[in-house]
Coordinates of C-alpha atoms in Angstrom, one line a residue:
M1 CA 26.2 -23.3 19.9
I2 CA 23.2 -24.6 21.9
H3 CA 21.1 -27.7 21.7
P4 CA 17.8 -27.2 20.0
R5 CA 14.6 -28.1 21.8
G6 CA 13.7 -31.8 21.2
D7 CA 10.3 -30.9 19.7
W8 CA 11.3 -27.5 18.2
Q9 CA 9.4 -28.2 14.9
A10 CA 6.1 -28.5 16.8
R11 CA 6.9 -25.5 18.9
V12 CA 7.6 -23.1 16.1
E13 CA 4.7 -24.4 14.1
A14 CA 2.5 -23.6 17.1
G15 CA 3.7 -20.1 16.8
G16 CA 2.7 -19.9 13.1
L17 CA 6.1 -20.8 11.5
T18 CA 5.1 -23.7 9.2
W19 CA 7.8 -23.1 6.5
H20 CA 10.8 -23.7 8.8
G21 CA 12.2 -26.2 6.2
E22 CA 13.7 -29.6 6.3
G23 CA 16.3 -30.0 9.1
G24 CA 16.0 -26.4 10.2
G25 CA 15.9 -24.4 6.9
C26 CA 14.7 -20.9 7.7
W27 CA 14.8 -21.4 11.4
N28 CA 18.0 -22.4 13.4
E29 CA 17.9 -22.6 17.2
G30 CA 21.1 -24.5 17.3
A31 CA 22.8 -21.1 17.8
F32 CA 21.9 -17.6 19.1
Y33 CA 23.3 -14.1 19.0
E34 CA 24.0 -12.2 22.2
F35 CA 24.0 -8.4 22.5
T36 CA 24.5 -6.0 25.3
E37 CA 22.1 -3.2 26.1
A38 CA 24.8 -0.7 25.0
E39 CA 25.2 -2.4 21.6
L40 CA 21.4 -2.4 21.0
G41 CA 21.2 1.2 22.1
R42 CA 23.6 2.1 19.3
I43 CA 21.7 0.0 16.8
R44 CA 18.4 1.7 17.7
T45 CA 19.9 5.2 17.4
T46 CA 21.3 4.3 14.0
A47 CA 17.9 3.0 12.8
R48 CA 16.1 6.2 14.0
E49 CA 18.7 8.4 12.2
V50 CA 18.6 6.4 9.0
Y51 CA 14.8 6.5 8.9
E52 CA 14.9 10.3 9.2
L53 CA 17.4 10.4 6.4
H54 CA 15.0 8.3 4.2
L55 CA 12.2 10.8 4.9
L56 CA 14.4 13.8 4.1
A57 CA 15.6 12.1 0.8
A58 CA 12.0 11.4 -0.1
A59 CA 11.1 15.0 0.4
H60 CA 14.0 15.9 -1.8
V61 CA 12.7 13.6 -4.6
V62 CA 9.3 15.2 -4.4
R63 CA 10.6 18.8 -4.3
H64 CA 13.0 18.4 -7.2
G65 CA 11.1 15.8 -9.3
L66 CA 13.8 13.2 -9.1
W67 CA 11.4 10.3 -9.6
S68 CA 13.5 8.6 -12.3
R69 CA 16.4 8.3 -9.8
L70 CA 14.2 5.8 -8.0
G71 CA 12.8 4.0 -11.0
V72 CA 9.4 5.6 -10.7
H73 CA 7.4 5.7 -14.0
E74 CA 6.3 9.2 -15.0
A75 CA 2.6 8.0 -15.2
D76 CA 2.8 6.9 -11.5
V77 CA 4.2 10.2 -10.2
P78 CA 0.7 11.7 -9.4
I79 CA -0.2 8.8 -7.2
L80 CA 3.0 8.8 -5.2
K81 CA 3.1 12.6 -4.9
A82 CA -0.5 12.8 -3.7
S83 CA 0.2 10.0 -1.1
W84 CA 3.3 11.9 0.1
E85 CA 1.5 15.2 0.4
R86 CA -1.4 13.7 2.3
Q87 CA 1.2 11.9 4.5
D88 CA -0.8 8.7 4.2
W89 CA -0.5 6.5 7.3
S90 CA 2.3 3.9 7.3
L91 CA 2.6 0.9 9.6
M92 CA 6.0 -0.8 9.5
G93 CA 9.2 -1.7 7.6
R94 CA 12.5 -3.4 8.2
F95 CA 16.0 -2.1 7.9
D96 CA 18.7 -4.7 7.0
F97 CA 22.2 -3.9 8.4
L98 CA 25.6 -5.6 8.4
L99 CA 28.2 -4.7 11.0
D100 CA 31.6 -3.7 9.7
E101 CA 34.9 -4.6 11.4
Q102 CA 34.5 -1.7 13.9
G103 CA 31.0 -2.8 14.8
Q104 CA 29.3 0.0 13.0
A105 CA 25.9 -0.9 11.5
K106 CA 25.9 -0.3 7.7
L107 CA 22.6 0.0 5.8
I108 CA 22.1 -2.7 3.2
E109 CA 18.5 -1.9 2.3
F110 CA 15.1 -0.8 3.6
N111 CA 12.2 -3.3 3.2
A112 CA 9.7 -0.5 3.4
E113 CA 6.6 -2.3 2.1
T114 CA 6.3 -6.0 2.2
A115 CA 8.9 -7.2 4.7
L116 CA 8.6 -10.8 5.9
S117 CA 10.1 -12.7 8.9
V118 CA 7.4 -11.1 11.1
I119 CA 6.5 -14.4 12.7
E120 CA 10.1 -15.5 13.3
T121 CA 10.9 -12.1 14.8
G122 CA 7.8 -11.7 16.9
P123 CA 6.2 -14.8 18.5
V124 CA 8.6 -17.6 17.6
Q125 CA 11.9 -16.1 18.9
R126 CA 10.2 -14.6 21.9
K127 CA 8.8 -18.1 22.9
W128 CA 12.3 -19.6 22.3
Q129 CA 13.9 -17.0 24.7
Q130 CA 11.3 -17.6 27.4
E131 CA 11.8 -21.3 27.3
V132 CA 15.5 -21.6 26.6
M133 CA 17.1 -18.4 27.9
P134 CA 14.7 -17.1 30.6
G135 CA 17.4 -15.2 32.4
Y136 CA 18.0 -13.0 29.4
G137 CA 16.1 -10.3 27.7
Q138 CA 15.3 -9.7 24.0
F139 CA 14.8 -6.7 21.8
N140 CA 11.4 -7.7 20.6
E141 CA 8.3 -5.4 21.0
L142 CA 7.1 -6.1 17.5
E143 CA 3.7 -7.7 18.3
K144 CA 2.8 -5.2 21.0
S145 CA 3.8 -2.3 18.8
L146 CA 1.8 -3.5 15.8
V147 CA -1.3 -4.0 17.9
A148 CA -0.9 -0.5 19.4
A149 CA -0.4 1.0 16.0
W150 CA -3.6 -0.6 14.7
R151 CA -5.6 0.7 17.7
R152 CA -4.4 4.2 16.8
C153 CA -5.1 4.0 13.1
G154 CA -8.6 5.3 13.2
R155 CA -10.1 2.5 11.1
Q156 CA -12.8 -0.1 12.0
H157 CA -12.4 -2.7 9.3
V158 CA -9.2 -3.8 7.6
H159 CA -9.1 -6.0 4.5
C160 CA -5.8 -8.0 4.5
A161 CA -4.8 -8.9 1.0
W162 CA -2.1 -10.9 -0.7
R163 CA -1.3 -12.9 -3.9
P164 CA -1.8 -16.6 -3.1
R165 CA 1.5 -18.0 -4.1
H166 CA 3.7 -18.9 -1.2
P167 CA 3.0 -20.4 2.2
E168 CA 5.2 -17.8 4.0
T169 CA 3.2 -14.9 2.5
A170 CA -0.1 -16.5 3.3
G171 CA 0.9 -17.4 6.9
T172 CA 2.3 -14.0 7.5
L173 CA -0.8 -12.3 6.3
R174 CA -3.1 -14.4 8.4
Y175 CA -0.9 -13.8 11.5
L176 CA -1.0 -10.0 10.9
A177 CA -4.8 -10.2 10.4
G178 CA -4.9 -11.8 13.9
L179 CA -3.1 -8.8 15.3
V180 CA -5.6 -6.5 13.7
R181 CA -8.4 -8.4 15.5
E182 CA -6.4 -8.3 18.7
A183 CA -6.4 -4.5 18.3
G184 CA -10.2 -4.6 18.3
L185 CA -10.7 -4.1 14.6
R186 CA -12.6 -6.2 12.1
A187 CA -10.3 -8.1 9.7
T188 CA -11.2 -9.7 6.4
V189 CA -8.6 -11.9 4.6
M190 CA -8.8 -11.8 0.8
A191 CA -6.8 -12.5 -2.3
M192 CA -5.5 -9.4 -4.1
H193 CA -7.1 -10.5 -7.3
S194 CA -10.5 -10.4 -5.6
L195 CA -10.3 -6.7 -5.4
G196 CA -13.0 -5.0 -7.5
W197 CA -13.9 -1.4 -8.3
D198 CA -17.2 0.3 -7.7
A199 CA -17.2 3.5 -9.7
G200 CA -20.4 4.8 -8.1
R201 CA -18.9 4.7 -4.6
G202 CA -15.4 5.6 -5.7
S203 CA -14.1 2.7 -3.7
F204 CA -12.5 -0.7 -4.2
V205 CA -14.8 -3.5 -3.0
D206 CA -14.3 -7.1 -1.9
C207 CA -15.9 -10.2 -3.6
D208 CA -19.1 -9.6 -1.5
G209 CA -19.4 -6.0 -2.8
E210 CA -18.4 -4.6 0.6
P211 CA -16.4 -1.4 0.4
V212 CA -12.7 -1.7 1.2
D213 CA -12.1 1.2 3.5
C214 CA -8.6 0.2 4.5
C215 CA -6.5 -2.5 2.8
Y216 CA -3.3 -3.9 4.4
K217 CA -1.5 -5.6 1.6
L218 CA 1.5 -7.9 1.2
Y219 CA 1.7 -6.9 -2.4
P220 CA 4.3 -4.3 -3.4
W221 CA 3.5 -1.0 -5.2
D222 CA 5.8 -1.7 -8.1
W223 CA 3.5 -4.6 -8.9
M224 CA 0.2 -2.8 -8.0
L225 CA 1.0 0.1 -10.3
R226 CA 1.2 -2.3 -13.3
E227 CA -2.2 -3.8 -12.6
P228 CA -5.2 -2.7 -14.7
F229 CA -7.0 -1.3 -11.6
A230 CA -4.1 1.2 -11.0
R231 CA -6.0 3.7 -13.1
C232 CA -8.6 3.9 -10.4
L233 CA -6.2 4.7 -7.5
M234 CA -6.4 8.5 -7.9
D235 CA -10.2 8.4 -7.6
S236 CA -10.3 5.9 -4.8
Q237 CA -11.3 6.5 -1.2
T238 CA -9.6 3.3 -0.1
V239 CA -6.6 3.7 2.2
F240 CA -3.7 1.3 1.4
V241 CA -1.2 0.2 3.9
E242 CA 1.6 0.5 3.1
P243 CA 0.8 3.7 1.2
A244 CA 2.0 4.6 -2.2
W245 CA 4.7 7.0 -1.0
R246 CA 6.6 4.1 0.6
L247 CA 7.6 3.0 -2.9
M248 CA 10.2 5.8 -2.8
L249 CA 11.7 4.3 0.3
S250 CA 11.6 0.7 -0.9
S251 CA 13.5 1.5 -4.2
K252 CA 17.2 0.6 -3.9
G253 CA 17.8 3.6 -6.0
M254 CA 17.4 5.4 -2.7
L255 CA 20.7 4.0 -1.6
A256 CA 22.6 6.1 -4.2
L257 CA 20.5 9.2 -3.3
L258 CA 21.2 8.8 0.4
W259 CA 24.9 8.6 -0.2
E260 CA 24.8 11.7 -2.4
L261 CA 22.9 13.7 0.2
F262 CA 24.3 12.3 3.5
S263 CA 27.7 10.7 2.8
D264 CA 29.0 11.8 6.2
H265 CA 26.6 9.5 8.0
P266 CA 28.5 6.5 9.4
A267 CA 25.7 4.0 8.6
L268 CA 25.7 4.7 4.9
L269 CA 27.7 2.9 2.3
P270 CA 29.0 4.5 -1.0
A271 CA 26.4 3.7 -3.7
Y272 CA 26.1 4.9 -7.3
A273 CA 24.2 4.4 -10.5
D274 CA 27.3 2.7 -12.0
A275 CA 30.2 0.7 -10.6
D276 CA 33.0 2.9 -11.9
R277 CA 33.5 4.8 -8.7
L278 CA 33.6 1.7 -6.5
G279 CA 36.6 0.0 -7.9
A280 CA 36.8 -3.8 -8.4
S281 CA 34.6 -4.9 -5.5
F282 CA 30.9 -4.0 -5.1
V283 CA 27.4 -5.4 -4.8
R284 CA 24.9 -4.9 -7.7
K285 CA 21.2 -4.8 -6.9
P286 CA 18.0 -4.3 -8.9
F287 CA 15.9 -1.4 -7.7
F288 CA 12.9 -3.5 -6.7
G289 CA 14.5 -6.9 -6.2
R290 CA 13.5 -8.9 -3.1
E291 CA 15.1 -11.7 -1.0
G292 CA 18.4 -11.6 -2.9
N293 CA 16.9 -12.0 -6.4
N294 CA 19.4 -10.9 -9.1
V295 CA 21.9 -9.6 -6.6
C296 CA 25.5 -10.0 -7.7
V297 CA 28.6 -9.7 -5.5
V298 CA 31.9 -8.8 -7.3
E299 CA 35.3 -9.2 -5.6
N300 CA 38.4 -8.0 -7.2
G301 CA 36.7 -7.8 -10.6
E302 CA 35.4 -11.3 -10.4
V303 CA 31.8 -12.5 -9.7
A304 CA 32.0 -14.1 -6.3
E305 CA 28.3 -14.9 -6.1
E306 CA 25.2 -14.1 -8.2
L307 CA 21.6 -15.1 -7.9
T308 CA 19.0 -15.3 -10.6
G309 CA 15.4 -14.0 -10.4
E310 CA 12.7 -12.0 -12.1
C311 CA 14.3 -8.6 -11.8
G312 CA 17.3 -8.8 -14.1
D313 CA 15.9 -6.2 -16.5
Q314 CA 15.4 -3.5 -13.8
Q315 CA 17.6 -0.5 -13.2
Q316 CA 20.5 -1.4 -11.0
V317 CA 22.3 0.3 -8.1
Y318 CA 25.9 -0.4 -7.2
Q319 CA 26.9 -0.4 -3.5
A320 CA 30.2 -0.8 -1.7
R321 CA 30.7 -4.1 0.1
V322 CA 30.7 -4.4 3.9
V323 CA 34.0 -5.9 5.2
N324 CA 33.6 -7.8 8.5
G325 CA 35.1 -10.8 10.2
G326 CA 31.9 -12.8 10.0
Y327 CA 30.6 -15.1 12.6
T328 CA 32.1 -18.6 12.5
G329 CA 32.3 -18.2 8.7
R330 CA 28.7 -16.9 8.4
Q331 CA 27.3 -13.6 7.1
A332 CA 25.1 -12.2 9.8
Q333 CA 22.4 -9.7 8.9
L334 CA 20.5 -7.5 11.5
G335 CA 16.9 -6.9 10.6
V336 CA 15.6 -3.9 12.6
W337 CA 11.9 -3.5 12.6
M338 CA 10.4 0.0 12.5
V339 CA 6.8 0.7 13.6
G340 CA 5.7 4.3 13.4
G341 CA 9.3 5.4 12.7
E342 CA 10.6 3.8 15.9
P343 CA 12.8 0.7 16.2
V344 CA 10.9 -2.0 18.0
A345 CA 12.5 -5.4 17.4
L346 CA 15.5 -7.2 16.0
G347 CA 15.6 -10.3 13.8
M348 CA 18.9 -12.0 12.8
R349 CA 19.5 -13.9 9.6
E350 CA 22.7 -15.7 8.7
S351 CA 24.2 -17.6 5.8
E352 CA 27.4 -19.3 4.8
R353 CA 26.9 -17.6 1.4
L354 CA 27.6 -14.0 0.7
I355 CA 24.0 -13.1 -0.2
I356 CA 21.2 -13.3 2.4
T357 CA 18.0 -14.7 0.9
G358 CA 14.5 -15.6 2.0
D359 CA 15.8 -19.1 2.6
S360 CA 18.6 -18.0 4.9
A361 CA 18.4 -19.2 8.5
F362 CA 16.7 -17.0 11.1
V363 CA 18.6 -17.3 14.4
P364 CA 17.2 -16.0 17.7
H365 CA 19.0 -13.4 19.8
V366 CA 19.1 -12.5 23.5
V367 CA 20.2 -9.3 25.4
R368 CA 22.6 -9.6 28.3

C-alpha cells in the first residue's frame, strides 16, 4: 500500500482520465505492482509468441474456411478474407493475462480491435511513476510506439470515429486523435453515424463531404458489419483501422481454436465449444462480449459469479479457470499492449470479484 497524492483527482484529470470514479473507481494509486526486469522479459516473450499463434490460427481459418468457428456470418466472409489477403495495416491491441500459481502468464482474451484503458496505461500511470516512484522504471512505451506507428502508416489525414455513448470512449478517442496529430498527420474527430457513402468516388465521406481516406474507429467490426453501410465495404477505398481481419482475432471463439492447434504452449488454457471436457469448474464467455458482459464463472458445478449484458444470445466459448493465490484477495489482470506485433506497455487491473470489468480499478506498476 502507498498513500495517494493529495490532489490525485486533478492530476489524473489533467492526463485525460476524467472517468476515474467516486473515491477512486477505475483508478487506484493507493497500491502498486512491482516487477523485475526478468519477470517482464518473460511476459514480453509470452506476448510475442501468443501474437504469432493468433496469426497462424487466423491463416488456418482462412485456408480451411473455418469462419463459423469464430462466429463470422457467411455474408461477411468476403470482407474479412479480402482484408486478410491484403494484409491491411493494423495499429494495436491488448492481451489480457492472469498469472497461475507458478507465475506463468495465461491468456484470458485478446482485445484486438477496440481496447480501452489507453489513457490509464500511457500518460496517467507514467506521470504517477515519475512523481511518486522516480527511482523505478516502468514498462510503458505506449504513447511513443503509437506516434511512431502513425508516422509510418503512409496516410496524411485520419478520421477518428466512435459512437457517442460513453465518456471513456469519447475521451480515449480524442486522446488518440491527439497522438495522430503529434505524428504530424491531420486528424478529424467524428461520430460514427456521420459516415456517409459517395458512390461516385467509391469512398466513405464525412459530414462535410470530404473523402475518408483512413478511418481509425473505436467501433467493433461485429457491430459495423450489421450496419446498413456494410454493403459498401467491398467497393470502398477507405482504409479502416483496425482492419476487418482483426475480427478473427477478437472473437473469443479463437480461444478454442488456439487450444486445438497449439495446446502445448504454456500460455494457453484449455478451451472448447462446450463445457463437458472441462469438468465442474470453468468460465463461459460470449464470442464478442466486452468488459465482462455475460461472463459466467462456474466453480464445482455452481455459478460463482455471473454478469448480465447485451451478449447473452451469442455463441459461447468455455475456458478453464486460472488458479492463483491472488494478491491480497484481489484478482490481478495483466494487460499487455501490442503495437505492430510488439509488446510495448503493461496496464494492471484488479478486482475483489472474480470477473474483471470496465469498472475494475486500474493500478499503476513499476519495474525494479
